[in-house]
PDB file of C-alpha atoms and ligand atoms in Angstrom:
ATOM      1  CA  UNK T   1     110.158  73.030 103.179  1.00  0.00           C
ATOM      2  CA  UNK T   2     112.015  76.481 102.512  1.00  0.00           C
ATOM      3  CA  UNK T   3     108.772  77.049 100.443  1.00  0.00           C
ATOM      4  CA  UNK T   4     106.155  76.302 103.318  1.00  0.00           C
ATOM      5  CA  UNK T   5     108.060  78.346 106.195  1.00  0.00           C
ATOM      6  CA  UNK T   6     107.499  81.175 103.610  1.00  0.00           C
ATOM      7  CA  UNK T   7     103.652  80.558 103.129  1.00  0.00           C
ATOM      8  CA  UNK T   8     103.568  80.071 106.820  1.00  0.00           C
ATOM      9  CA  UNK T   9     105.453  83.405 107.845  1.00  0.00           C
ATOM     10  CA  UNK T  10     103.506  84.950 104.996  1.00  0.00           C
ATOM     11  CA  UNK T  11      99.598  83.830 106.548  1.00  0.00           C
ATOM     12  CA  UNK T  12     101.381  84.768 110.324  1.00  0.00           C
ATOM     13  CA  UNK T  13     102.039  88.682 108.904  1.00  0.00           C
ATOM     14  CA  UNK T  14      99.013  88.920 107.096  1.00  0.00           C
ATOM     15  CA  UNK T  15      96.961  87.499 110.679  1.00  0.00           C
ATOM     16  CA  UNK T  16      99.097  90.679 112.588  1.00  0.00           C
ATOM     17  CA  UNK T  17      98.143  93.324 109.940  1.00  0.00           C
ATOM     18  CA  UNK T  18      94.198  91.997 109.898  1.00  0.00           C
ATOM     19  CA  UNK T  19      94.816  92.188 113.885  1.00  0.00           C
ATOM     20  CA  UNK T  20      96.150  95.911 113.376  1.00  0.00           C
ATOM     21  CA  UNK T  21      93.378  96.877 110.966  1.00  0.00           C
ATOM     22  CA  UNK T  22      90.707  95.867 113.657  1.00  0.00           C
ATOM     23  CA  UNK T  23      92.787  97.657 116.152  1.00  0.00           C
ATOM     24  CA  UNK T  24      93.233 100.753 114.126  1.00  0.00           C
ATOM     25  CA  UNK T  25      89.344 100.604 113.687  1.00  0.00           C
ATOM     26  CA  UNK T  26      88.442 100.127 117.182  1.00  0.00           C
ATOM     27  CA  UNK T  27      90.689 103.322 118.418  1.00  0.00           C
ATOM     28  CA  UNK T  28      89.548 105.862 115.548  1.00  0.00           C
ATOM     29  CA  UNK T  29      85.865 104.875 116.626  1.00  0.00           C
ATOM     30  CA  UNK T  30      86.332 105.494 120.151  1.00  0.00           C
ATOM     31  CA  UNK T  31      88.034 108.659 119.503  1.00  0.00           C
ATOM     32  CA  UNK T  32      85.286 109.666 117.266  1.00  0.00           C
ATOM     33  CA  UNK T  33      82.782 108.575 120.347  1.00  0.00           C
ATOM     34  CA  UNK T  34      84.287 110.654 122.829  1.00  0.00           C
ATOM     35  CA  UNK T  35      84.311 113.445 121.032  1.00  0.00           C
ATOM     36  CA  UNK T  36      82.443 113.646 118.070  1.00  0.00           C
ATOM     37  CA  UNK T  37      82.670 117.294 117.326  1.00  0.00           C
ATOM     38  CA  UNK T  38      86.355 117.589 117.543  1.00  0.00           C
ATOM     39  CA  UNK T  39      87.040 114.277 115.214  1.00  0.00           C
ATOM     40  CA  UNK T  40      87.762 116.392 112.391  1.00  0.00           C
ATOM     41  CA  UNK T  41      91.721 116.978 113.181  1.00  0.00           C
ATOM     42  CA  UNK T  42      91.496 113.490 114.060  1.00  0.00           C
ATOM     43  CA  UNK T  43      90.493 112.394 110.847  1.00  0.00           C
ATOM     44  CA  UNK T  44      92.713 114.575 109.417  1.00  0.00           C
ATOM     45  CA  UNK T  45      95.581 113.362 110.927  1.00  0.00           C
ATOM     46  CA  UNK T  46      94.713 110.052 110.161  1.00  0.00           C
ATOM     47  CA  UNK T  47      94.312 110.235 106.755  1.00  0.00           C
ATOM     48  CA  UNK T  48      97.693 112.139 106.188  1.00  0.00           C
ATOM     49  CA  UNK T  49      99.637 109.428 108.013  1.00  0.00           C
ATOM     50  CA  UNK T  50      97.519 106.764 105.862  1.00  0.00           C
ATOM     51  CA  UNK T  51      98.730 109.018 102.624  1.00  0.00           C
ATOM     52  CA  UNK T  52     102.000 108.871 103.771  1.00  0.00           C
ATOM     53  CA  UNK T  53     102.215 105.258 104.467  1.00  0.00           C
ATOM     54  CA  UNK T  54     100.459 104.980 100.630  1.00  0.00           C
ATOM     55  CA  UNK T  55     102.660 107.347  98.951  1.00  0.00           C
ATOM     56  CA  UNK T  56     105.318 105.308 100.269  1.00  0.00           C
ATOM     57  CA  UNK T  57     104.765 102.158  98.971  1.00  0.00           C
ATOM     58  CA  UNK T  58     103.559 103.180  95.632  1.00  0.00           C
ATOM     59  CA  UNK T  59     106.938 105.226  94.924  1.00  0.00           C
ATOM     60  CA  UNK T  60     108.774 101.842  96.200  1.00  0.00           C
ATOM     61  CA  UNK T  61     107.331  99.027  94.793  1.00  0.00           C
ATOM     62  CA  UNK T  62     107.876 100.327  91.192  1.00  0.00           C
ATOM     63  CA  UNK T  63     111.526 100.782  92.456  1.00  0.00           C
ATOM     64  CA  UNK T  64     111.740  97.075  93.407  1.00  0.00           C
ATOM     65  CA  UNK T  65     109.751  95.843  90.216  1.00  0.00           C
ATOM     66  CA  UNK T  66     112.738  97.711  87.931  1.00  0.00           C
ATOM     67  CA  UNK T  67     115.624  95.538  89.665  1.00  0.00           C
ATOM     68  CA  UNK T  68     112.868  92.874  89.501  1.00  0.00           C
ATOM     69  CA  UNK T  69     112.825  92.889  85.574  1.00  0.00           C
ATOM     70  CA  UNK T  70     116.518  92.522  85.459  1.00  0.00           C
ATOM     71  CA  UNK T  71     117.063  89.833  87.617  1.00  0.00           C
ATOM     72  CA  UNK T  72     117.311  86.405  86.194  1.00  0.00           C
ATOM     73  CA  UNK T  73     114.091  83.562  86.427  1.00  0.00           C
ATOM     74  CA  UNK T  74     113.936  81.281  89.437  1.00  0.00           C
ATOM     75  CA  UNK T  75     116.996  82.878  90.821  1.00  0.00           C
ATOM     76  CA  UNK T  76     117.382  83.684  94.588  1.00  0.00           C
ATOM     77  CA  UNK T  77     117.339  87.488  93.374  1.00  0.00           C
ATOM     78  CA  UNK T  78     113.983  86.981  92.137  1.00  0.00           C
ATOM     79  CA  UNK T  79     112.533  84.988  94.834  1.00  0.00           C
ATOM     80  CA  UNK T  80     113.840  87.454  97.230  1.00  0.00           C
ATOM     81  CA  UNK T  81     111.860  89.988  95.463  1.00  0.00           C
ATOM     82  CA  UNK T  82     109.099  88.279  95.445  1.00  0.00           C
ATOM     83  CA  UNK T  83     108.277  87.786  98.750  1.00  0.00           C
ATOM     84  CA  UNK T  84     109.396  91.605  99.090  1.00  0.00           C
ATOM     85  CA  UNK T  85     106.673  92.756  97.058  1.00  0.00           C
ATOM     86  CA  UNK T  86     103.978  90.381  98.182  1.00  0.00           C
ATOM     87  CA  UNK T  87     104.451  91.988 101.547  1.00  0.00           C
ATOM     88  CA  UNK T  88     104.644  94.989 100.752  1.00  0.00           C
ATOM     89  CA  UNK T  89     101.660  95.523  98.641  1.00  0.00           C
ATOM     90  CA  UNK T  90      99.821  93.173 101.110  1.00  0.00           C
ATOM     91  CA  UNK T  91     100.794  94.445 104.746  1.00  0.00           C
ATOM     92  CA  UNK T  92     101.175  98.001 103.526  1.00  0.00           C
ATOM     93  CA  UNK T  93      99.612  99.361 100.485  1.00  0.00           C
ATOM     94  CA  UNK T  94      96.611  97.593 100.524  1.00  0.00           C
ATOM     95  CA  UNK T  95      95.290  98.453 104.123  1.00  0.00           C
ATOM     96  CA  UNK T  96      97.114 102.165 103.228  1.00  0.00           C
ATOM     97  CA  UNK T  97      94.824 102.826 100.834  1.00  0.00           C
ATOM     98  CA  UNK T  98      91.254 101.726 102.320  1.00  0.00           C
ATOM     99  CA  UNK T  99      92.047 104.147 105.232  1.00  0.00           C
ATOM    100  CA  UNK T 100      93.150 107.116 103.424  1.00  0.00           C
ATOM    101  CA  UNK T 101      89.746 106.502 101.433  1.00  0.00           C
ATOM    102  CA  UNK T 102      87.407 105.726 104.320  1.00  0.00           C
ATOM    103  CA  UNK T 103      88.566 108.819 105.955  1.00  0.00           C
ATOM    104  CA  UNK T 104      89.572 111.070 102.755  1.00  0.00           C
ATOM    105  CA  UNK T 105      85.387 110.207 101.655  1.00  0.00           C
ATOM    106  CA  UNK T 106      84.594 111.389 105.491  1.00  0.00           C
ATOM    107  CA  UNK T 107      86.518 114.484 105.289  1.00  0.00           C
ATOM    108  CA  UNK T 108      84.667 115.206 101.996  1.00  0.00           C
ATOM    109  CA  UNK T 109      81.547 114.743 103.327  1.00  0.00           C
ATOM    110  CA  UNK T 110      82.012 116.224 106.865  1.00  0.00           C
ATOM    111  CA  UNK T 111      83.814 119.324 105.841  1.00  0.00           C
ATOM    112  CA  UNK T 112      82.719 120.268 102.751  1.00  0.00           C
ATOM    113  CA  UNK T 113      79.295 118.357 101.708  1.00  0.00           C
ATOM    114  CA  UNK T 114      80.667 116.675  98.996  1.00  0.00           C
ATOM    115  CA  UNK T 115      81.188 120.494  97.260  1.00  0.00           C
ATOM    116  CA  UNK T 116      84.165 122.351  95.404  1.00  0.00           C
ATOM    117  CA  UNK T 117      85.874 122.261  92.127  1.00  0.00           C
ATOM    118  CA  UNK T 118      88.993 121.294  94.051  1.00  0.00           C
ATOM    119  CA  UNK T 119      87.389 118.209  95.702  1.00  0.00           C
ATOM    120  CA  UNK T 120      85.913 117.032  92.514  1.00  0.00           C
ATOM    121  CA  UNK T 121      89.427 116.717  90.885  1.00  0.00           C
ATOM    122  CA  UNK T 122      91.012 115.820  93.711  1.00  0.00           C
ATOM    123  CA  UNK T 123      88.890 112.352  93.319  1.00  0.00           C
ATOM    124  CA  UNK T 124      89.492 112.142  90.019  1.00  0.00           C
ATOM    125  CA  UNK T 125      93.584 112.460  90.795  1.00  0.00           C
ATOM    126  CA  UNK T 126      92.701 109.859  93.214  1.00  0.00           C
ATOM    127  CA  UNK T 127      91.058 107.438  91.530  1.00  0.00           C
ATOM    128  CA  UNK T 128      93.883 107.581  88.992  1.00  0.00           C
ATOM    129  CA  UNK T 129      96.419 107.001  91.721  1.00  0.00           C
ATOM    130  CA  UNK T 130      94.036 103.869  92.368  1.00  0.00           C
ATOM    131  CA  UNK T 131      94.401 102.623  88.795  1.00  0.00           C
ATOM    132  CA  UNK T 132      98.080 102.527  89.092  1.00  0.00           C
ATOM    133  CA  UNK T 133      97.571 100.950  92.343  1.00  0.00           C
ATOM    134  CA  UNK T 134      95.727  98.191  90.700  1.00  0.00           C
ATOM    135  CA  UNK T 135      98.029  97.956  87.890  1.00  0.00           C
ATOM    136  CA  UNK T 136     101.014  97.597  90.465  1.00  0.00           C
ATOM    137  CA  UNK T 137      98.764  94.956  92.294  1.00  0.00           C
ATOM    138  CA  UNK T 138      98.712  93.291  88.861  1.00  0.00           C
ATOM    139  CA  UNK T 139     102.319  93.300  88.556  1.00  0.00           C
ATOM    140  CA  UNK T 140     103.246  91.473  91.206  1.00  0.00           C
ATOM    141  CA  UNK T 141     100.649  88.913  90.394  1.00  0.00           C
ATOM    142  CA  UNK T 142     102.898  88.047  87.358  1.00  0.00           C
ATOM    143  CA  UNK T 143     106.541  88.625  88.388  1.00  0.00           C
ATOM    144  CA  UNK T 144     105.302  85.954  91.454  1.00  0.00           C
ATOM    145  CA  UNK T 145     104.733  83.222  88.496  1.00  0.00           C
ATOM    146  CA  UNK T 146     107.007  84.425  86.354  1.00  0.00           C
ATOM    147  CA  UNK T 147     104.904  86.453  83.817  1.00  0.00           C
ATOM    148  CA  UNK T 148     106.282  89.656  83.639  1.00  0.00           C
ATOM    149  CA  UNK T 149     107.472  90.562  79.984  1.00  0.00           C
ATOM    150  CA  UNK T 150     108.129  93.963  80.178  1.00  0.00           C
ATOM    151  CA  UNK T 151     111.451  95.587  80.339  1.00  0.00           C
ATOM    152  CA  UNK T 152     113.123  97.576  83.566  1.00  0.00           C
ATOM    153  CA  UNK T 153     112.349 101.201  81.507  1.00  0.00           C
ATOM    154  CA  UNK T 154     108.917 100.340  81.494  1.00  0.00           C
ATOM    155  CA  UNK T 155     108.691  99.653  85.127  1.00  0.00           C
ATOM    156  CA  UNK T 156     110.919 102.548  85.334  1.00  0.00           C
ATOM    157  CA  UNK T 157     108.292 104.996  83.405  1.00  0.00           C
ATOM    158  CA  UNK T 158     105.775 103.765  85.779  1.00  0.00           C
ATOM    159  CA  UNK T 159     107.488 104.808  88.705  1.00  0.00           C
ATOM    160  CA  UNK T 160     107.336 108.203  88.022  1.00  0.00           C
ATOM    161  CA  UNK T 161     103.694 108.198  87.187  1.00  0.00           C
ATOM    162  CA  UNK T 162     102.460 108.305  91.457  1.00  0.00           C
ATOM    163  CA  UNK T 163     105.146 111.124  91.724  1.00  0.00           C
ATOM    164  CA  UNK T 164     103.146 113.260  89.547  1.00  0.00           C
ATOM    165  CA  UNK T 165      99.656 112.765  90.853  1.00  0.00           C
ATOM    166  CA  UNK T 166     100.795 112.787  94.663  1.00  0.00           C
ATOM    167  CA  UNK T 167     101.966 116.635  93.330  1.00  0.00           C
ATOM    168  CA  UNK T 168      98.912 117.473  91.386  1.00  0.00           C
ATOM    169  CA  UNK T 169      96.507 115.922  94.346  1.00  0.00           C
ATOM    170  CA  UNK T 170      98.347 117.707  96.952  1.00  0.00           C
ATOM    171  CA  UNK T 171      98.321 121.039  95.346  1.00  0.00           C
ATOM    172  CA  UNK T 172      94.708 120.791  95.218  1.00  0.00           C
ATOM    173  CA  UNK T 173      93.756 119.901  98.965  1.00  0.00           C
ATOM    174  CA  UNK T 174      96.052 122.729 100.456  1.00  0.00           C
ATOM    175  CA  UNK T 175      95.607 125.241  97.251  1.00  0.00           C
ATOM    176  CA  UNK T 176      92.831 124.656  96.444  1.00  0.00           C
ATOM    177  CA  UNK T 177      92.864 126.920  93.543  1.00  0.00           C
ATOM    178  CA  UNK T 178      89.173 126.186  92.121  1.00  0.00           C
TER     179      UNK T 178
HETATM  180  C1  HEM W 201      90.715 108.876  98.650  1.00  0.00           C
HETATM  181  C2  HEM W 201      90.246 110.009  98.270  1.00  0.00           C
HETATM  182  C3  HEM W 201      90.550 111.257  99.043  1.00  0.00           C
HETATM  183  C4  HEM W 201      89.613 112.158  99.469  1.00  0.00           C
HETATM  184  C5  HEM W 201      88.117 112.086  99.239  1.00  0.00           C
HETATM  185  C6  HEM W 201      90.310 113.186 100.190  1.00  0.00           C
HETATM  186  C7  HEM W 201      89.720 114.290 100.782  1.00  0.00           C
HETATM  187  C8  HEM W 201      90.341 115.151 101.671  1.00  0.00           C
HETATM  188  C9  HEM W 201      89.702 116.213 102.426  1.00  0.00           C
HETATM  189  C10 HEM W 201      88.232 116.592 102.317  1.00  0.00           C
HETATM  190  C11 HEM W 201      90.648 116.795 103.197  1.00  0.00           C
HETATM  191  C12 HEM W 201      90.441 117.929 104.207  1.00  0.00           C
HETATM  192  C13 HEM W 201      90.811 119.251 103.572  1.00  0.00           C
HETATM  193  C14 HEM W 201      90.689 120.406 104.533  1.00  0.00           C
HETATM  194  O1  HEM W 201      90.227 120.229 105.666  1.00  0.00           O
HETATM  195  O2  HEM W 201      91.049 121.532 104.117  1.00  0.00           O
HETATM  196  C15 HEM W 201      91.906 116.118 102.939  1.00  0.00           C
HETATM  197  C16 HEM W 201      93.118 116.452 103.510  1.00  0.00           C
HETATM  198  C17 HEM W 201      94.324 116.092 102.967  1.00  0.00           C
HETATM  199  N1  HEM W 201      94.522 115.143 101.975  1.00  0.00           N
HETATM  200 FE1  HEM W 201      93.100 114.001 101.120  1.00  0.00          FE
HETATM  201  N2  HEM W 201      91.662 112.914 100.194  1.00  0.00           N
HETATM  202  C18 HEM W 201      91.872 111.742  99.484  1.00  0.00           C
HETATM  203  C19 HEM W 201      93.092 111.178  99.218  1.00  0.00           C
HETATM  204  C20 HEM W 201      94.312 111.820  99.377  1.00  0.00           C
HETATM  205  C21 HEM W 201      95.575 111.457  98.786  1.00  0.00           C
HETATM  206  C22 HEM W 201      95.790 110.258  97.894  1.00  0.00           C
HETATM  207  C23 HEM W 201      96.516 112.380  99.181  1.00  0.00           C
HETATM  208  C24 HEM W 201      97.973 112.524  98.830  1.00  0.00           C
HETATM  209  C25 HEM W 201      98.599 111.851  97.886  1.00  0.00           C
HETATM  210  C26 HEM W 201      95.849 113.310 100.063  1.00  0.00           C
HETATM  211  C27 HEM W 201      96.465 114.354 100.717  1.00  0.00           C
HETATM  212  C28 HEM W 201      95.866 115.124 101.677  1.00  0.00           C
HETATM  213  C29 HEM W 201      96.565 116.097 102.516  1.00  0.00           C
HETATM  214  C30 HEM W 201      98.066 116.390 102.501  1.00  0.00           C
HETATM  215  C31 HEM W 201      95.597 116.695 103.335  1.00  0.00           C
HETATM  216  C32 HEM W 201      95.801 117.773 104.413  1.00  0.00           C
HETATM  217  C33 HEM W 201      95.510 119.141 103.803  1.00  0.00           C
HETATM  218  C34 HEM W 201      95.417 120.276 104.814  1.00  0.00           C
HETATM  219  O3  HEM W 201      95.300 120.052 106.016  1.00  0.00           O
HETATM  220  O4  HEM W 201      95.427 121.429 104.372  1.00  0.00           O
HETATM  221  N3  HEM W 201      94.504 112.943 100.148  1.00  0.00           N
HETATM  222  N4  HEM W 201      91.696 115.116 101.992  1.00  0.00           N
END
């Protein structure tokens, strides 16, 4: 039963972020509505909390996927972690990343027509981030059925890998030095 309060708790958190996302949605649009011409700090702002909330997870859930690799099978350890890392990549990376997207894509467009050496590599650090995002994503997939065959220093190499491109991508927004 242990095992169906957790499914049940899980599909209740998931309903409350969906409810959030629609929420969030709703607000941004009627701020853009009321004023459109001064939505660009909005946006702004926005995104950067939606980076933060990103950044966040993806420097954590490697964190939690080291101790993962060292804890024993079908132990309470691991089924702890589980659920740890199912929510997190579910309540907040996932809907962390569409927003800083939907709005980092806006900000390109509004402010800048899509132009600038900067912006172009910015992406590219971006959708690199995304990869390791998806690789993460992956992860978790397997440590929840008790796949995962890699060892802690692997998950511990990986962790440093969203450090590095949150530096690279964030010395080309505010430096833009091309
Ligand atoms: C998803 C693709 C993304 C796009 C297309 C994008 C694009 C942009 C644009 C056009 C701006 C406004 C720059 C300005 O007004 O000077 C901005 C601001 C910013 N972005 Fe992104 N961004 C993306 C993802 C990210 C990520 C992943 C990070 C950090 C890891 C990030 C960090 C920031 C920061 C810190 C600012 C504020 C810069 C400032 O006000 O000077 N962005 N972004």
């Amino acid at each position: 039963m242990a095992g169906t309060d957790n499914t049940d708790s899980g599909a209740i958190a998931m309903r409350r972020v969906a409810i959030s996302i629609v929420i969030f949605f709703v607000l941004a649009g009627l701020l853009f509505l009321l004023g459109p011409d001064d939505f660009y700090p909005w946006a702004k702002a926005i995104h950067v909390i939606a980076v933060i909330s990103w950044m966040a997870g993806m420097l954590y859930l490697p964190r939690l996927l080291v101790y993962h690799a060292d804890a024993e099978r079908g132990s309470v350890q691991s089924e702890t972690f589980k659920v740890m890392e199912r929510r997190l990549l579910r309540s907040i990376i996932n809907p962390a990343m569409v927003i800083t997207w939907v709005f980092g894509l806006w900000l390109a467009w509004k402010g800048f027509g899509f132009q600038g050496g900067w912006l172009h590599a910015k992406i590219a650090a971006v959708l690199c981030l995304s990869a390791v995002h998806g690789y993460l994503a992956g992860a978790v997939r397997k440590f929840s059925e008790d796949r995962n065959e890699k060892a802690a220093r692997h998950w511990r190499i990986v962790n440093e890998i969203p450090t590095l491109l949150m530096i690279v991508i964030v010395v080309l927004v505010i430096v833009k030095p091309f």
